[in-house]
Amino acid sequence: MDTIFFDLETQHTFQELGMFKGKDRDPAKLRISLAGVLYEEDNNETYKFFSEKQTDELLEILKQANLVVGHNVCRFDYKCMQQYYKENIVDLLYEKTFDTLIKLLPYTDDCWTSLDDLAQLNLGMCKPHSGEKIPKMWRDGLHKEVEDYLRNDLKMTKDFYNYAKKDGKVKYTHKDFGRIVGEREVDVKWWCVVCIDFIRTRNEKKRKVKEMEDSQEISEETKSDKNEWKQMLDSGWKSHLIFYDSKMCVLPEDDQKVEIRNKEW
């Protein structure tokens, strides 16, 4: 699964739990009401939703993706998920996450932007409800309405990401310490570099496997190492991707010929 768009809703707001100051806010205490993903399957948009009892299935599908796209997912959504797992979710998913909020900060002078603002100014889309109302709507049993709200958020995330990647120009409402300054437009260049550890290690591993195959005496420990190295060689390069904002380094057939090319992510 290549790219997944991800978002979630919570059962409470910070204000409802008395967490008014930033330093006191712990997203993990808000509890998940509904999480959702959107991805392409057979050229069709596929939505999947997960309740609080289905967090294991949610994490599994996120782990399967090559790229997870979301707005403010690293500082909010992943931390909301944390109470359900022993693993550190941010550490687990960060390297393959494209957080549109974080990726915009270098272009907006560190001004935080909301998904609703970006969608309205660039796509003509908007949220059907205020996000602050969603937790109470869920608790009041309006689960279908919350699912529709989340579906709309996922669609906005996908469309904005694709729009910014293709158009390169993004409008947003600039704020100075919470005071609206006005609408601005910035040029964004969202690229990814693929750092492939495979390039550096492949020849060495091939040599070691060859030496083992030529050896007449192979210990149990060596057999284990041999299997591990062969699995590494057979696994393909996709399992060795790390993403950054830059260019793409393409795995060559010949280690002496490394091709670098621009590629939009």
mmCIF file of C-alpha atoms in Angstrom:
data_model
loop_
_atom_site.group_PDB
_atom_site.id
_atom_site.type_symbol
_atom_site.label_atom_id
_atom_site.label_comp_id
_atom_site.label_asym_id
_atom_site.label_seq_id
_atom_site.Cartn_x
_atom_site.Cartn_y
_atom_site.Cartn_z
ATOM 1 C CA MET A 1 0.000 0.000 0.000
ATOM 2 C CA ASP A 2 1.670 3.209 -1.172
ATOM 3 C CA THR A 3 -0.028 6.272 0.361
ATOM 4 C CA ILE A 4 -2.599 6.461 3.145
ATOM 5 C CA PHE A 5 -4.367 9.616 4.315
ATOM 6 C CA PHE A 6 -5.090 9.508 8.032
ATOM 7 C CA ASP A 7 -7.130 11.423 10.607
ATOM 8 C CA LEU A 8 -9.008 10.728 13.823
ATOM 9 C CA GLU A 9 -11.617 12.233 16.109
ATOM 10 C CA THR A 10 -11.653 12.167 19.916
ATOM 11 C CA GLN A 11 -14.241 11.626 22.650
ATOM 12 C CA HIS A 12 -13.292 14.813 24.530
ATOM 13 C CA THR A 13 -11.711 18.210 23.964
ATOM 14 C CA PHE A 14 -8.838 19.636 25.992
ATOM 15 C CA GLN A 15 -11.192 22.220 27.472
ATOM 16 C CA GLU A 16 -13.692 19.592 28.634
ATOM 17 C CA LEU A 17 -10.924 17.855 30.584
ATOM 18 C CA GLY A 18 -9.590 21.106 32.061
ATOM 19 C CA MET A 19 -6.379 21.128 30.008
ATOM 20 C CA PHE A 20 -6.341 24.808 29.091
ATOM 21 C CA LYS A 21 -2.603 25.489 28.936
ATOM 22 C CA GLY A 22 -0.390 24.020 26.256
ATOM 23 C CA LYS A 23 2.019 22.425 28.712
ATOM 24 C CA ASP A 24 -0.874 20.615 30.431
ATOM 25 C CA ARG A 25 -2.382 19.209 27.251
ATOM 26 C CA ASP A 26 -1.994 15.463 26.802
ATOM 27 C CA PRO A 27 -3.727 14.206 23.625
ATOM 28 C CA ALA A 28 -3.583 10.605 24.893
ATOM 29 C CA LYS A 29 -6.202 11.470 27.535
ATOM 30 C CA LEU A 30 -8.765 12.554 24.935
ATOM 31 C CA ARG A 31 -9.450 8.949 23.813
ATOM 32 C CA ILE A 32 -10.241 8.014 20.231
ATOM 33 C CA SER A 33 -13.861 8.058 19.131
ATOM 34 C CA LEU A 34 -13.282 7.228 15.471
ATOM 35 C CA ALA A 35 -10.196 7.009 13.260
ATOM 36 C CA GLY A 36 -10.186 6.816 9.480
ATOM 37 C CA VAL A 37 -7.923 6.198 6.523
ATOM 38 C CA LEU A 38 -8.317 6.937 2.827
ATOM 39 C CA TYR A 39 -6.331 5.295 0.055
ATOM 40 C CA GLU A 40 -6.549 4.398 -3.619
ATOM 41 C CA GLU A 41 -7.583 0.853 -4.507
ATOM 42 C CA ASP A 42 -8.120 -0.108 -8.159
ATOM 43 C CA ASN A 43 -8.289 3.615 -9.022
ATOM 44 C CA ASN A 44 -11.111 4.113 -6.518
ATOM 45 C CA GLU A 45 -11.095 5.967 -3.207
ATOM 46 C CA THR A 46 -11.414 3.546 -0.309
ATOM 47 C CA TYR A 47 -12.365 4.690 3.201
ATOM 48 C CA LYS A 48 -11.947 2.582 6.321
ATOM 49 C CA PHE A 49 -13.002 3.565 9.829
ATOM 50 C CA PHE A 50 -11.855 2.232 13.186
ATOM 51 C CA SER A 51 -13.475 2.520 16.603
ATOM 52 C CA GLU A 52 -11.594 2.708 19.889
ATOM 53 C CA LYS A 53 -11.781 -1.091 20.103
ATOM 54 C CA GLN A 54 -10.128 -1.493 16.689
ATOM 55 C CA THR A 55 -6.868 0.341 17.353
ATOM 56 C CA ASP A 56 -4.769 -2.758 16.617
ATOM 57 C CA GLU A 57 -6.251 -2.925 13.105
ATOM 58 C CA LEU A 58 -5.648 0.805 12.686
ATOM 59 C CA LEU A 59 -1.973 0.549 13.570
ATOM 60 C CA GLU A 60 -1.493 -2.447 11.305
ATOM 61 C CA ILE A 61 -2.806 -0.622 8.240
ATOM 62 C CA LEU A 62 -0.654 2.433 9.025
ATOM 63 C CA LYS A 63 2.410 0.203 9.323
ATOM 64 C CA GLN A 64 1.658 -1.327 5.922
ATOM 65 C CA ALA A 65 1.697 2.042 4.148
ATOM 66 C CA ASN A 66 4.804 3.394 2.447
ATOM 67 C CA LEU A 67 3.649 6.940 3.206
ATOM 68 C CA VAL A 68 1.136 8.294 5.758
ATOM 69 C CA VAL A 69 -0.234 11.781 5.051
ATOM 70 C CA GLY A 70 -2.119 13.825 7.624
ATOM 71 C CA HIS A 71 -2.460 17.323 9.056
ATOM 72 C CA ASN A 72 -0.873 17.770 12.502
ATOM 73 C CA VAL A 73 -0.728 14.000 12.937
ATOM 74 C CA CYS A 74 2.727 13.962 14.557
ATOM 75 C CA ARG A 75 1.813 16.377 17.344
ATOM 76 C CA PHE A 76 -1.783 15.330 17.884
ATOM 77 C CA ASP A 77 -3.196 12.191 16.225
ATOM 78 C CA TYR A 78 -0.226 9.915 16.930
ATOM 79 C CA LYS A 79 -0.147 11.111 20.529
ATOM 80 C CA CYS A 80 -3.881 10.418 20.852
ATOM 81 C CA MET A 81 -3.117 6.852 19.797
ATOM 82 C CA GLN A 82 -0.306 6.405 22.308
ATOM 83 C CA GLN A 83 -2.369 5.182 25.271
ATOM 84 C CA TYR A 84 -3.424 2.097 23.291
ATOM 85 C CA TYR A 85 0.089 0.805 22.541
ATOM 86 C CA LYS A 86 3.357 -0.006 24.256
ATOM 87 C CA GLU A 87 5.332 1.091 21.185
ATOM 88 C CA ASN A 88 6.167 4.780 20.754
ATOM 89 C CA ILE A 89 3.824 5.646 17.900
ATOM 90 C CA VAL A 90 5.586 8.849 16.861
ATOM 91 C CA ASP A 91 8.946 7.062 16.665
ATOM 92 C CA LEU A 92 7.367 4.133 14.854
ATOM 93 C CA LEU A 93 5.661 6.147 12.093
ATOM 94 C CA TYR A 94 7.524 9.468 11.937
ATOM 95 C CA GLU A 95 10.008 8.623 9.181
ATOM 96 C CA LYS A 96 7.273 7.651 6.718
ATOM 97 C CA THR A 97 4.835 10.412 7.682
ATOM 98 C CA PHE A 98 4.150 13.511 5.608
ATOM 99 C CA ASP A 99 2.583 15.958 8.067
ATOM 100 C CA THR A 100 1.177 18.811 5.984
ATOM 101 C CA LEU A 101 1.181 21.173 8.974
ATOM 102 C CA ILE A 102 4.870 20.585 9.724
ATOM 103 C CA LYS A 103 5.834 20.659 6.047
ATOM 104 C CA LEU A 104 4.203 24.089 5.636
ATOM 105 C CA LEU A 105 5.932 25.742 8.614
ATOM 106 C CA PRO A 106 9.147 26.679 6.732
ATOM 107 C CA TYR A 107 7.013 28.520 4.150
ATOM 108 C CA THR A 108 4.633 30.267 6.573
ATOM 109 C CA ASP A 109 7.238 31.722 8.968
ATOM 110 C CA ASP A 110 6.240 29.069 11.522
ATOM 111 C CA CYS A 111 2.611 30.161 11.420
ATOM 112 C CA TRP A 112 0.350 27.196 12.247
ATOM 113 C CA THR A 113 -2.363 26.574 9.672
ATOM 114 C CA SER A 114 -5.629 24.699 10.065
ATOM 115 C CA LEU A 115 -6.833 22.148 7.543
ATOM 116 C CA ASP A 116 -10.136 23.998 7.299
ATOM 117 C CA ASP A 117 -8.399 27.268 6.401
ATOM 118 C CA LEU A 118 -6.191 25.604 3.775
ATOM 119 C CA ALA A 119 -9.108 23.718 2.225
ATOM 120 C CA GLN A 120 -11.343 26.803 2.037
ATOM 121 C CA LEU A 121 -8.716 29.076 0.476
ATOM 122 C CA ASN A 122 -7.246 26.560 -1.963
ATOM 123 C CA LEU A 123 -10.005 24.057 -2.714
ATOM 124 C CA GLY A 124 -13.274 25.799 -1.888
ATOM 125 C CA MET A 125 -14.015 23.009 0.605
ATOM 126 C CA CYS A 126 -14.952 23.388 4.252
ATOM 127 C CA LYS A 127 -15.834 21.396 7.351
ATOM 128 C CA PRO A 128 -19.567 20.785 7.922
ATOM 129 C CA HIS A 129 -19.226 21.374 11.690
ATOM 130 C CA SER A 130 -16.844 23.036 14.113
ATOM 131 C CA GLY A 131 -14.253 20.538 15.267
ATOM 132 C CA GLU A 132 -14.966 21.490 18.877
ATOM 133 C CA LYS A 133 -18.485 20.051 18.567
ATOM 134 C CA ILE A 134 -17.462 16.610 17.308
ATOM 135 C CA PRO A 135 -16.560 14.965 20.664
ATOM 136 C CA LYS A 136 -19.957 15.831 22.171
ATOM 137 C CA MET A 137 -21.729 14.728 18.982
ATOM 138 C CA TRP A 138 -20.037 11.346 19.358
ATOM 139 C CA ARG A 139 -21.006 11.051 23.024
ATOM 140 C CA ASP A 140 -24.594 11.998 22.109
ATOM 141 C CA GLY A 141 -24.738 9.032 19.750
ATOM 142 C CA LEU A 142 -24.447 10.943 16.458
ATOM 143 C CA HIS A 143 -21.917 8.419 15.168
ATOM 144 C CA LYS A 144 -22.976 8.583 11.495
ATOM 145 C CA GLU A 145 -22.589 12.363 11.509
ATOM 146 C CA VAL A 146 -19.115 12.055 13.047
ATOM 147 C CA GLU A 147 -18.149 9.479 10.407
ATOM 148 C CA ASP A 148 -19.327 11.847 7.657
ATOM 149 C CA TYR A 149 -17.320 14.660 9.245
ATOM 150 C CA LEU A 150 -14.209 12.486 9.365
ATOM 151 C CA ARG A 151 -14.764 11.332 5.784
ATOM 152 C CA ASN A 152 -14.815 14.973 4.707
ATOM 153 C CA ASP A 153 -11.591 15.680 6.631
ATOM 154 C CA LEU A 154 -9.840 12.777 4.926
ATOM 155 C CA LYS A 155 -10.993 13.982 1.526
ATOM 156 C CA MET A 156 -9.773 17.515 2.282
ATOM 157 C CA THR A 157 -6.403 16.180 3.419
ATOM 158 C CA LYS A 158 -5.941 14.152 0.249
ATOM 159 C CA ASP A 159 -7.097 16.915 -2.101
ATOM 160 C CA PHE A 160 -4.987 19.584 -0.412
ATOM 161 C CA TYR A 161 -1.881 17.408 -0.420
ATOM 162 C CA ASN A 162 -2.287 16.620 -4.120
ATOM 163 C CA TYR A 163 -3.130 20.233 -4.938
ATOM 164 C CA ALA A 164 -0.057 21.645 -3.171
ATOM 165 C CA LYS A 165 2.188 18.999 -4.672
ATOM 166 C CA LYS A 166 0.948 19.723 -8.185
ATOM 167 C CA ASP A 167 0.279 23.472 -8.133
ATOM 168 C CA GLY A 168 3.118 24.529 -5.823
ATOM 169 C CA LYS A 169 1.245 27.625 -4.623
ATOM 170 C CA VAL A 170 -0.617 27.581 -1.320
ATOM 171 C CA LYS A 171 -2.851 30.258 0.204
ATOM 172 C CA TYR A 172 -3.263 30.503 3.957
ATOM 173 C CA THR A 173 -4.409 32.962 6.628
ATOM 174 C CA HIS A 174 -1.325 34.419 8.289
ATOM 175 C CA LYS A 175 -1.511 35.136 12.009
ATOM 176 C CA ASP A 176 0.791 37.009 14.366
ATOM 177 C CA PHE A 177 0.383 35.683 17.938
ATOM 178 C CA GLY A 178 -3.210 34.730 17.147
ATOM 179 C CA ARG A 179 -4.044 38.036 15.436
ATOM 180 C CA ILE A 180 -5.119 37.635 11.806
ATOM 181 C CA VAL A 181 -2.768 39.601 9.555
ATOM 182 C CA GLY A 182 -4.287 38.596 6.254
ATOM 183 C CA GLU A 183 -4.242 36.083 3.448
ATOM 184 C CA ARG A 184 -0.877 35.116 1.964
ATOM 185 C CA GLU A 185 0.290 32.892 -0.859
ATOM 186 C CA VAL A 186 3.550 30.936 -0.756
ATOM 187 C CA ASP A 187 5.423 28.689 -3.162
ATOM 188 C CA VAL A 188 5.970 25.237 -1.729
ATOM 189 C CA LYS A 189 8.279 22.562 -3.057
ATOM 190 C CA TRP A 190 7.390 19.255 -1.516
ATOM 191 C CA TRP A 191 10.045 16.742 -2.472
ATOM 192 C CA CYS A 192 11.335 13.584 -0.864
ATOM 193 C CA VAL A 193 14.741 12.080 -0.784
ATOM 194 C CA VAL A 194 14.991 8.343 -0.479
ATOM 195 C CA CYS A 195 18.075 7.299 1.489
ATOM 196 C CA ILE A 196 18.684 3.673 0.740
ATOM 197 C CA ASP A 197 20.853 1.802 3.172
ATOM 198 C CA PHE A 198 20.700 -1.048 0.685
ATOM 199 C CA ILE A 199 23.185 0.751 -1.591
ATOM 200 C CA ARG A 200 25.871 0.868 1.077
ATOM 201 C CA THR A 201 25.419 -2.659 2.355
ATOM 202 C CA ARG A 202 24.410 -4.727 -0.640
ATOM 203 C CA ASN A 203 27.858 -5.589 -1.993
ATOM 204 C CA GLU A 204 29.199 -6.444 1.446
ATOM 205 C CA LYS A 205 26.270 -8.749 2.154
ATOM 206 C CA LYS A 206 26.600 -10.413 -1.247
ATOM 207 C CA ARG A 207 30.252 -11.112 -0.573
ATOM 208 C CA LYS A 208 29.490 -12.617 2.834
ATOM 209 C CA VAL A 209 26.758 -14.867 1.437
ATOM 210 C CA LYS A 210 29.093 -15.986 -1.347
ATOM 211 C CA GLU A 211 31.848 -16.780 1.152
ATOM 212 C CA MET A 212 29.425 -18.859 3.194
ATOM 213 C CA GLU A 213 28.209 -20.775 0.162
ATOM 214 C CA ASP A 214 31.821 -21.563 -0.745
ATOM 215 C CA SER A 215 32.652 -22.699 2.762
ATOM 216 C CA GLN A 216 32.430 -26.411 3.501
ATOM 217 C CA GLU A 217 31.831 -25.985 7.229
ATOM 218 C CA ILE A 218 28.904 -23.801 8.251
ATOM 219 C CA SER A 219 27.970 -23.406 11.912
ATOM 220 C CA GLU A 220 24.389 -22.983 13.124
ATOM 221 C CA GLU A 221 25.148 -19.336 13.950
ATOM 222 C CA THR A 222 26.499 -18.792 10.454
ATOM 223 C CA LYS A 223 23.419 -20.428 8.945
ATOM 224 C CA SER A 224 21.270 -17.953 10.865
ATOM 225 C CA ASP A 225 23.372 -15.029 9.643
ATOM 226 C CA LYS A 226 23.213 -16.348 6.106
ATOM 227 C CA ASN A 227 19.415 -16.541 6.216
ATOM 228 C CA GLU A 228 19.191 -13.031 7.629
ATOM 229 C CA TRP A 229 21.426 -11.622 4.912
ATOM 230 C CA LYS A 230 19.508 -13.434 2.192
ATOM 231 C CA GLN A 231 16.233 -12.068 3.545
ATOM 232 C CA MET A 232 17.745 -8.600 3.413
ATOM 233 C CA LEU A 233 18.781 -9.101 -0.192
ATOM 234 C CA ASP A 234 15.406 -10.538 -1.183
ATOM 235 C CA SER A 235 13.293 -7.985 0.690
ATOM 236 C CA GLY A 236 13.713 -5.263 -1.933
ATOM 237 C CA TRP A 237 14.605 -1.635 -1.442
ATOM 238 C CA LYS A 238 11.199 -0.397 -0.227
ATOM 239 C CA SER A 239 11.838 -1.533 3.328
ATOM 240 C CA HIS A 240 14.848 0.764 3.541
ATOM 241 C CA LEU A 241 13.257 4.135 2.805
ATOM 242 C CA ILE A 242 13.666 7.261 4.904
ATOM 243 C CA PHE A 243 11.864 10.404 3.786
ATOM 244 C CA TYR A 244 13.077 14.007 3.783
ATOM 245 C CA ASP A 245 12.326 17.204 1.847
ATOM 246 C CA SER A 246 14.838 17.096 -0.977
ATOM 247 C CA LYS A 247 15.467 14.861 -3.984
ATOM 248 C CA MET A 248 15.085 11.185 -4.625
ATOM 249 C CA CYS A 249 18.092 8.908 -4.678
ATOM 250 C CA VAL A 250 17.224 5.987 -6.930
ATOM 251 C CA LEU A 251 18.621 2.553 -6.232
ATOM 252 C CA PRO A 252 20.812 1.665 -9.241
ATOM 253 C CA GLU A 253 21.589 -1.762 -10.620
ATOM 254 C CA ASP A 254 25.254 -0.835 -10.578
ATOM 255 C CA ASP A 255 26.496 0.669 -7.298
ATOM 256 C CA GLN A 256 29.001 2.745 -9.247
ATOM 257 C CA LYS A 257 26.225 4.571 -11.100
ATOM 258 C CA VAL A 258 23.955 6.476 -8.727
ATOM 259 C CA GLU A 259 21.193 8.375 -10.478
ATOM 260 C CA ILE A 260 19.761 11.464 -8.766
ATOM 261 C CA ARG A 261 16.583 12.923 -10.154
ATOM 262 C CA ASN A 262 13.872 15.291 -9.031
ATOM 263 C CA LYS A 263 10.651 13.557 -8.126
ATOM 264 C CA GLU A 264 7.456 14.976 -6.694
ATOM 265 C CA TRP A 265 6.116 12.967 -3.772
#
